[in-house]
PDB file of C-alpha atoms in Angstrom:
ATOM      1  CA  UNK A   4      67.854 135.816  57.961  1.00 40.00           C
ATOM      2  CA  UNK A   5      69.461 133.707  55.157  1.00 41.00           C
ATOM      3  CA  UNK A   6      70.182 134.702  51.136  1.00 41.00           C
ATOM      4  CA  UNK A   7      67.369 136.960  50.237  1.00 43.00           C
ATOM      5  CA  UNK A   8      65.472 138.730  47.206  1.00 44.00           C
ATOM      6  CA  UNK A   9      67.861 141.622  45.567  1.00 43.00           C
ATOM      7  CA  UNK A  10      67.608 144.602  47.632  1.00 46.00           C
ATOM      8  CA  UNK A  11      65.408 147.809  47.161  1.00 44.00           C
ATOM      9  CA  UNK A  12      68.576 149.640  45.550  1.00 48.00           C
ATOM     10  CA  UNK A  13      68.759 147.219  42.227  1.00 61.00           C
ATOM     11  CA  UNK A  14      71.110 145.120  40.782  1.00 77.00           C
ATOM     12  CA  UNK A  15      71.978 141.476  41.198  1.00 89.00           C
ATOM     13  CA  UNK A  16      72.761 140.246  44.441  1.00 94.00           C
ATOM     14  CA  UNK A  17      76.205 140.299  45.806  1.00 96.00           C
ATOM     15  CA  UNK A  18      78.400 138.015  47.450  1.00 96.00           C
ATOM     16  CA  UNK A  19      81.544 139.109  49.410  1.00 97.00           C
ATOM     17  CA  UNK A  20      84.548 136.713  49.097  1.00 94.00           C
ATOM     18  CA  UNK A  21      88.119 136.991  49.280  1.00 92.00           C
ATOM     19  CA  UNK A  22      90.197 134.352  46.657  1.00 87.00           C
ATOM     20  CA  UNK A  23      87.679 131.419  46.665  1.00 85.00           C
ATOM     21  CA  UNK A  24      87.785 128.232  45.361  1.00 81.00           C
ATOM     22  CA  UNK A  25      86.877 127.550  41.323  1.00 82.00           C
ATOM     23  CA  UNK A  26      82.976 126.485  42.015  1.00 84.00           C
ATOM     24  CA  UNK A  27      82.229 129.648  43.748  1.00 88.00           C
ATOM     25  CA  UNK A  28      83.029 131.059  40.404  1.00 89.00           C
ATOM     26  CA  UNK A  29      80.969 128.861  38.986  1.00 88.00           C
ATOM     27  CA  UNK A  30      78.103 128.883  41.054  1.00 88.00           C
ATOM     28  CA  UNK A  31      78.207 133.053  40.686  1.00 92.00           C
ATOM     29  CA  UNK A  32      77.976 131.893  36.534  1.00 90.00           C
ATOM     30  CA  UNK A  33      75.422 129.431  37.705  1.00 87.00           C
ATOM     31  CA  UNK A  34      73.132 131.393  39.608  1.00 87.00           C
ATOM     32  CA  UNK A  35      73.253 135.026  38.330  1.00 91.00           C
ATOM     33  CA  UNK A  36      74.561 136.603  41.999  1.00 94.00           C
ATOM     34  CA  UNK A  37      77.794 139.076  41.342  1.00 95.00           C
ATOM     35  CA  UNK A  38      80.944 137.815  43.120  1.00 94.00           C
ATOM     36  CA  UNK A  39      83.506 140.687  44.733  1.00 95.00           C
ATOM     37  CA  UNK A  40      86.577 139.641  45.200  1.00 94.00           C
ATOM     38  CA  UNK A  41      88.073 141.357  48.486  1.00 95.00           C
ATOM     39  CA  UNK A  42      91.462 139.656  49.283  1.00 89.00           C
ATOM     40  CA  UNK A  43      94.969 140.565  50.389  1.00 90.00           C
ATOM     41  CA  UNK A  44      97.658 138.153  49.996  1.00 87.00           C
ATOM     42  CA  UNK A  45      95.061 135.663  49.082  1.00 84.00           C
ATOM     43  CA  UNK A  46      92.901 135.997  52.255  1.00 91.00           C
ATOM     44  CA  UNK A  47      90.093 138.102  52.632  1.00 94.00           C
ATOM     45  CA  UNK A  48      90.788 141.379  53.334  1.00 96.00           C
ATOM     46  CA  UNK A  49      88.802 142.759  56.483  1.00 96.00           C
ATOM     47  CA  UNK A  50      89.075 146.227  55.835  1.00 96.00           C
ATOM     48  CA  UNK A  51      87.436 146.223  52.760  1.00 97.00           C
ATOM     49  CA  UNK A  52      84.824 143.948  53.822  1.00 97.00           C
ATOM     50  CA  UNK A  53      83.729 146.185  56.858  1.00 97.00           C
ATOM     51  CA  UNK A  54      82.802 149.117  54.003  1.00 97.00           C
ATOM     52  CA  UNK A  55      81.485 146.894  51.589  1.00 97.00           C
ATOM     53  CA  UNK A  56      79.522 145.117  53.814  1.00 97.00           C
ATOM     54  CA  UNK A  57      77.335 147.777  54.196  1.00 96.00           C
ATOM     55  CA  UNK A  58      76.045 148.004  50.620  1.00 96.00           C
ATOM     56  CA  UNK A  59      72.382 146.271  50.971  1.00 95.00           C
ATOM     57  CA  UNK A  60      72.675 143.999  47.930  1.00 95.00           C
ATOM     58  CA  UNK A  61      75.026 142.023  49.597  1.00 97.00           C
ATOM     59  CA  UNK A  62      73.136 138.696  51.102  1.00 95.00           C
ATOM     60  CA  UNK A  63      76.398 136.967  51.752  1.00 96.00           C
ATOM     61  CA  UNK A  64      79.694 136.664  52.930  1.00 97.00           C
ATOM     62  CA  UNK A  65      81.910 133.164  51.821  1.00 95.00           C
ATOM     63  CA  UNK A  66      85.244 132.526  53.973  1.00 94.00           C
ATOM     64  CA  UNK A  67      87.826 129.774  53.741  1.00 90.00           C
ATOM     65  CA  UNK A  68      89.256 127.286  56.352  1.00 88.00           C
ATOM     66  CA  UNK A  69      92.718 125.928  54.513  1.00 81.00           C
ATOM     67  CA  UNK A  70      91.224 127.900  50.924  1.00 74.00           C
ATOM     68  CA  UNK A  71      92.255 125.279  47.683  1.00 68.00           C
ATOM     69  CA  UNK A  72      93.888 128.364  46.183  1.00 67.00           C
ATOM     70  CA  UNK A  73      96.199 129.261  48.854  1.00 71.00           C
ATOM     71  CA  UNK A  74      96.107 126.933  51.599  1.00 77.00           C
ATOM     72  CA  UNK A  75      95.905 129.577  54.522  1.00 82.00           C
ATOM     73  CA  UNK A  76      93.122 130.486  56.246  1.00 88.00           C
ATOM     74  CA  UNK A  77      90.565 133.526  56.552  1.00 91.00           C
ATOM     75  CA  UNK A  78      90.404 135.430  59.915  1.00 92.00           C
ATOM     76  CA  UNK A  79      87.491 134.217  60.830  1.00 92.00           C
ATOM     77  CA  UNK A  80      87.194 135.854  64.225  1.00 93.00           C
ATOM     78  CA  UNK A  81      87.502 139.787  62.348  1.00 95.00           C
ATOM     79  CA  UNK A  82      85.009 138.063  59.892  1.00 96.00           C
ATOM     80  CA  UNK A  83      82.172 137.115  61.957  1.00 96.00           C
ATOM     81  CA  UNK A  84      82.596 140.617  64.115  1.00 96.00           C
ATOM     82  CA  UNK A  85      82.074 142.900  61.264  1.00 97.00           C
ATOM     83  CA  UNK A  86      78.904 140.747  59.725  1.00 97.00           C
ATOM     84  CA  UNK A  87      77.751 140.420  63.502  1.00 97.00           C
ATOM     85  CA  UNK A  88      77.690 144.225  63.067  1.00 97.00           C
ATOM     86  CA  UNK A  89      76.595 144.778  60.190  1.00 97.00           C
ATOM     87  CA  UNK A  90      73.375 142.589  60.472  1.00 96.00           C
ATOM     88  CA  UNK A  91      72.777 143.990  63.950  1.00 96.00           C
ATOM     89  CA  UNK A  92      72.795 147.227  62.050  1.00 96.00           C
ATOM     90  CA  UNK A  93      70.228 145.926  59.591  1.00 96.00           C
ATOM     91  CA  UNK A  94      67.904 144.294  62.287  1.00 94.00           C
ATOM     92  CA  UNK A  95      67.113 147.587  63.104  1.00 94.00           C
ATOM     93  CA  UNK A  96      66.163 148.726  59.880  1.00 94.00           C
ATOM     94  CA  UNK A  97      64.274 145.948  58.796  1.00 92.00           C
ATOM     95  CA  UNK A  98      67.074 144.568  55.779  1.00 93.00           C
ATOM     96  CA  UNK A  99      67.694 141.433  54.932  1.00 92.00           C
ATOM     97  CA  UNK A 100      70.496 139.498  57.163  1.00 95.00           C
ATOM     98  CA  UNK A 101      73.858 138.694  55.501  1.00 96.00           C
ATOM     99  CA  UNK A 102      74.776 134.994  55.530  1.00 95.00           C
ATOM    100  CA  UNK A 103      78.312 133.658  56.226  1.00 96.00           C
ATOM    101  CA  UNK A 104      79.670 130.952  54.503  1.00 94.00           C
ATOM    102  CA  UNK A 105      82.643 129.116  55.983  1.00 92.00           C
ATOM    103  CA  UNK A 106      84.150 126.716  53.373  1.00 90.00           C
ATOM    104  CA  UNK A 107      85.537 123.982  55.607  1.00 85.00           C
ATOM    105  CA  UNK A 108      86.330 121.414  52.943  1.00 80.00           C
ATOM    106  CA  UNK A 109      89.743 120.367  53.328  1.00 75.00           C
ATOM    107  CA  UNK A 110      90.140 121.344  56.884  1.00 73.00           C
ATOM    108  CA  UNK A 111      88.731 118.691  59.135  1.00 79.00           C
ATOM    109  CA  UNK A 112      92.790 118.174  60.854  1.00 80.00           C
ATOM    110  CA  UNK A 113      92.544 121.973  61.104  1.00 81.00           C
ATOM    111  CA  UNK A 114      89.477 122.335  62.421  1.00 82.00           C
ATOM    112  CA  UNK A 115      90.436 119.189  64.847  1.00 83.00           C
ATOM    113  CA  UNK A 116      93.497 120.920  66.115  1.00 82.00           C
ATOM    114  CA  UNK A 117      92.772 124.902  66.242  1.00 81.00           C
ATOM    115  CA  UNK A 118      90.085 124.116  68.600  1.00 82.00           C
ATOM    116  CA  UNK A 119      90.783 127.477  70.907  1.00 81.00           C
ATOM    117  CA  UNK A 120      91.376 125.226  73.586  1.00 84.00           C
ATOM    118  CA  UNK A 121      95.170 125.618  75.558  1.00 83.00           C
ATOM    119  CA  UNK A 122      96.157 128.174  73.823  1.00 85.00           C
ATOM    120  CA  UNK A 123      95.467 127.658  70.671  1.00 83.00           C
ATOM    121  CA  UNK A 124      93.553 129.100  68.507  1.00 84.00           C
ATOM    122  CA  UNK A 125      89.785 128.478  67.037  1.00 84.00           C
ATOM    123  CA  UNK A 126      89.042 128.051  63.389  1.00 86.00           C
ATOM    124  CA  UNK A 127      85.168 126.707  64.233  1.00 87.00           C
ATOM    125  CA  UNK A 128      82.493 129.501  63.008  1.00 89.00           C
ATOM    126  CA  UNK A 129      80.411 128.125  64.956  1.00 86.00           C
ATOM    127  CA  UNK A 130      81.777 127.776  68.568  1.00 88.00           C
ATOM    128  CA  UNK A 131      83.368 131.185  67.971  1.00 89.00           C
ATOM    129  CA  UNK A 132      79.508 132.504  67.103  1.00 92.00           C
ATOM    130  CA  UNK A 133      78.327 131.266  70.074  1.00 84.00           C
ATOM    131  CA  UNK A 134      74.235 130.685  71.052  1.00 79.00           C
ATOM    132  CA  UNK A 135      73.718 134.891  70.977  1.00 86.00           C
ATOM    133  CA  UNK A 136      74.407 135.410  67.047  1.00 92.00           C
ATOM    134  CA  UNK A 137      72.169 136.737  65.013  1.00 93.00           C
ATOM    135  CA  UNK A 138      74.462 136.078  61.867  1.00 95.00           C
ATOM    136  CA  UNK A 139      73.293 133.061  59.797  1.00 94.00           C
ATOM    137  CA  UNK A 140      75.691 130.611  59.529  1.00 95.00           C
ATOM    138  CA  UNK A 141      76.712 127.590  57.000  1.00 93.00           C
ATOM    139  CA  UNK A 142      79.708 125.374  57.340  1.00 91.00           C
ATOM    140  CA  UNK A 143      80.404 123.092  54.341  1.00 87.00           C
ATOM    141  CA  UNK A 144      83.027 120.315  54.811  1.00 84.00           C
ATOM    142  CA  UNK A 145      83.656 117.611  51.846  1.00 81.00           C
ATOM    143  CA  UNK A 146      82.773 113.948  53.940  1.00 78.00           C
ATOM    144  CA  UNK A 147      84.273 111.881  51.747  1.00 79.00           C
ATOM    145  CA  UNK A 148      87.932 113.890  52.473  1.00 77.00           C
ATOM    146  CA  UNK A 149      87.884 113.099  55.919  1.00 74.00           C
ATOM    147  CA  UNK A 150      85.193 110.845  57.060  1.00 77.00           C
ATOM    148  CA  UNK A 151      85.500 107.349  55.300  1.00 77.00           C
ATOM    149  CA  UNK A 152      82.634 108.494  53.236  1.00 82.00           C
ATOM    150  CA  UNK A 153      82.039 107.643  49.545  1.00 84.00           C
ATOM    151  CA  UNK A 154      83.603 109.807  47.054  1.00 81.00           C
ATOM    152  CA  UNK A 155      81.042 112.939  45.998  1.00 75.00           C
ATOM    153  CA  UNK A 156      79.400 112.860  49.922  1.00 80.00           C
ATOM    154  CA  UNK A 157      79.768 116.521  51.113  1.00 81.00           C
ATOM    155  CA  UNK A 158      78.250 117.900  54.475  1.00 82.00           C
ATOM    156  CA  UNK A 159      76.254 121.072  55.255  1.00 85.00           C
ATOM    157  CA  UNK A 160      75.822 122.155  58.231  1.00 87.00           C
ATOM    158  CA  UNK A 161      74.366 125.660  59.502  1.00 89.00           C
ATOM    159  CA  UNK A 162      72.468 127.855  62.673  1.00 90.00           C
ATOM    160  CA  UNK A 163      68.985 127.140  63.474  1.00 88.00           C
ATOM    161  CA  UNK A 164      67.029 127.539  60.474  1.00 85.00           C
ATOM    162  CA  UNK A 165      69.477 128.820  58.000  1.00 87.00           C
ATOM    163  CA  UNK A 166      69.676 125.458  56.165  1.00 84.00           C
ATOM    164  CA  UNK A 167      65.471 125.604  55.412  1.00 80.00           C
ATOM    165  CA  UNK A 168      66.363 128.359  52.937  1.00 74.00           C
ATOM    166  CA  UNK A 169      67.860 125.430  50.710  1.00 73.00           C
ATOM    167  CA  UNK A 170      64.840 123.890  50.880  1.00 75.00           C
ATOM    168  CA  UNK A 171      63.015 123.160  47.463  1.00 71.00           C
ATOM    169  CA  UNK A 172      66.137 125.054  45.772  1.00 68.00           C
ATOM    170  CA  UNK A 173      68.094 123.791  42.291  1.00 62.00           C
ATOM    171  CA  UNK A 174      70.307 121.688  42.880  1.00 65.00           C
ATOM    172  CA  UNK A 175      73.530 121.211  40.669  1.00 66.00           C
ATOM    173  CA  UNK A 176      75.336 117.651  40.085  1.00 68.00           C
ATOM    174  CA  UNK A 177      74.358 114.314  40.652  1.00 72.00           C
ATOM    175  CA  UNK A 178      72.817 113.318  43.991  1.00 78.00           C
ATOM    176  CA  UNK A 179      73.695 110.576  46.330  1.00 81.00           C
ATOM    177  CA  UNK A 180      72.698 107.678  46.325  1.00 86.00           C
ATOM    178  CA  UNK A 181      70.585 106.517  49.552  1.00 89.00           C
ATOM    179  CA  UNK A 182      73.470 103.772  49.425  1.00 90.00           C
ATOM    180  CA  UNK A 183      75.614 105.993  49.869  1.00 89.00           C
ATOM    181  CA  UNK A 184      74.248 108.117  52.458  1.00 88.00           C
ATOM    182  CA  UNK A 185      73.460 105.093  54.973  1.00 91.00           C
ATOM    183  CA  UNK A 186      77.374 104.156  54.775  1.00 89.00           C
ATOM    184  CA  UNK A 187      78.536 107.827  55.278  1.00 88.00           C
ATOM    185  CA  UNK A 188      76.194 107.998  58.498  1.00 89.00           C
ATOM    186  CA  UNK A 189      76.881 104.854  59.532  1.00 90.00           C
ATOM    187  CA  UNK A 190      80.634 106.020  59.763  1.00 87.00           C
ATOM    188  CA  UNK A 191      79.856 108.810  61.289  1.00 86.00           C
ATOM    189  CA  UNK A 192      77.982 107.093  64.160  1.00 90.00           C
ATOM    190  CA  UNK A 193      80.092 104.174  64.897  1.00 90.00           C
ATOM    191  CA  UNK A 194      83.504 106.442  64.734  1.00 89.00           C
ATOM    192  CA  UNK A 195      82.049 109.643  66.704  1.00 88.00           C
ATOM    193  CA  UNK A 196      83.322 112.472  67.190  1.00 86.00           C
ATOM    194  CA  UNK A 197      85.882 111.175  69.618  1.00 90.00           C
ATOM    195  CA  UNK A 198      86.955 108.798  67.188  1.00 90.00           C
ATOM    196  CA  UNK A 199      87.647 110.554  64.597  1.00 87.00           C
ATOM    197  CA  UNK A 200      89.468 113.425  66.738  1.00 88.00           C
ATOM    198  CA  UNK A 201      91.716 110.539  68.152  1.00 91.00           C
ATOM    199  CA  UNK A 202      92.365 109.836  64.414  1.00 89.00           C
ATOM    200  CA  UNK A 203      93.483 113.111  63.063  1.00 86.00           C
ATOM    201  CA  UNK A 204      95.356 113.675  66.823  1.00 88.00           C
ATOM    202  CA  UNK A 205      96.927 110.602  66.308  1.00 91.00           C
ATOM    203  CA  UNK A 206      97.951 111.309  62.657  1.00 87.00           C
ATOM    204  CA  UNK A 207      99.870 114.384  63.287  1.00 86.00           C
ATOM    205  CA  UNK A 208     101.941 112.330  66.153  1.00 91.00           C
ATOM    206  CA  UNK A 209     102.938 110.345  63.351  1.00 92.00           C
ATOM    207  CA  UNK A 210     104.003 113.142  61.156  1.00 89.00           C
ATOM    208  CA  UNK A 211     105.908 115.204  63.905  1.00 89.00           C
ATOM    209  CA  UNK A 212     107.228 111.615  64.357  1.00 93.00           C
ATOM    210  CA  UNK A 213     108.926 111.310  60.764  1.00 94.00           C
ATOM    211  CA  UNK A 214     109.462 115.208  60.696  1.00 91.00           C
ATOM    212  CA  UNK A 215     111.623 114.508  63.783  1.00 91.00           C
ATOM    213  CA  UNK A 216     113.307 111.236  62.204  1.00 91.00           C
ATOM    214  CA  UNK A 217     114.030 113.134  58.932  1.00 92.00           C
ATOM    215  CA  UNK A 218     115.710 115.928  60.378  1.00 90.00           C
ATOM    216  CA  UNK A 219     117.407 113.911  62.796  1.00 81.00           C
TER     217      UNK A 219
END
């Protein structure tokens, strides 16, 4: 699994995206893959991606929680379905897997509430891919947004074994400090998980709150 070699049929490697944030462009300028662009209304448009999908020089497939450029989200349910399919498909034939990418950087509240608990619905890649997958899976979400982290501290995470592929790769921008990586884990252990989910509950209280107050 993971971002692999250009296919057998030639040409740089593609990734599939629908209107992404500025340093995807950038990293496509970067790193020499070819970005398509495959969005309706400024979200990524499904149909499209279940034909294009299909093309084997296409290693990856980069969705947005809360996107910079529009603030709404990819359907990330359709998403994972038709690369779930699509890399079953190429299991069988010996191709490279497709990767998804799930840009998660300003959606930590998001992700907090649409937890696909009561009703609601789930914007986590992850719990909605479940332990049976076979897609690989990364999950970026910018730390020091959300979690009391040092300004430039982003987080990575992905399914078993996809992150090794980044292993020994280049590496753009300066790196943190180990400074500032003991303060962002220390946050993250001495808040937890429920700690920082009481947080972000307890900040939208407080904005229903003065919604309520200013309408009132």
């Amino acid at each position: 699994g993971g971002v692999a070699p250009p296919a057998a049929a030639g040409g740089r490697v593609r990734v599939l995206t629908g209107n992404p944030h500025l340093a995807v462009e950038r990293a496509e300028r970067r790193f020499g893959f070819e970005l398509v662009r495959l969005y309706d209304c400024g979200t990524l448009d499904t149909r499209r991606l279940a034909v294009e999908i299909r093309d084997p020089r296409v290693v990856a497939v980069y969705s947005q929680t809360l996107s910079y450029t529009d603030g709404i989200s990819d359907d990330l349910e359709a998403i994972l379905a038709i690369v779930e399919a699509e890399n079953e498909r190429r299991s069988g034939v010996g191709l490279p897997l497709v990767t998804l990418v799930n840009d998660s950087c300003l959606a930590f509240c998001v992700l907090v509430h649409n937890d696909g608990r009561g009703g609601r619905g789930c914007l986590r890649l992850l719990d909605l891919a479940g332990a049976r997958c076979t897609t690989p899976l990364i999950v970026t979400l910018d730390a020091h947004k959300h979690l009391g982290v040092d300004k430039g501290v982003s987080s990575c995470v992905g399914s078993p074994g996809t992150l090794s592929h980044l292993a020994g790769s280049v590496r753009v921008g300066a790196q943190p400090t180990k400074g500032m990586l003991v303060r962002a884990l220390a946050d993250l252990l001495l808040v937890g998980v429920d700690g920082y989910t009481r947080i972000y509950r307890e900040l939208a209280e407080q904005m229903r709150r003065g919604e309520a107050a200013g309408e009132a």
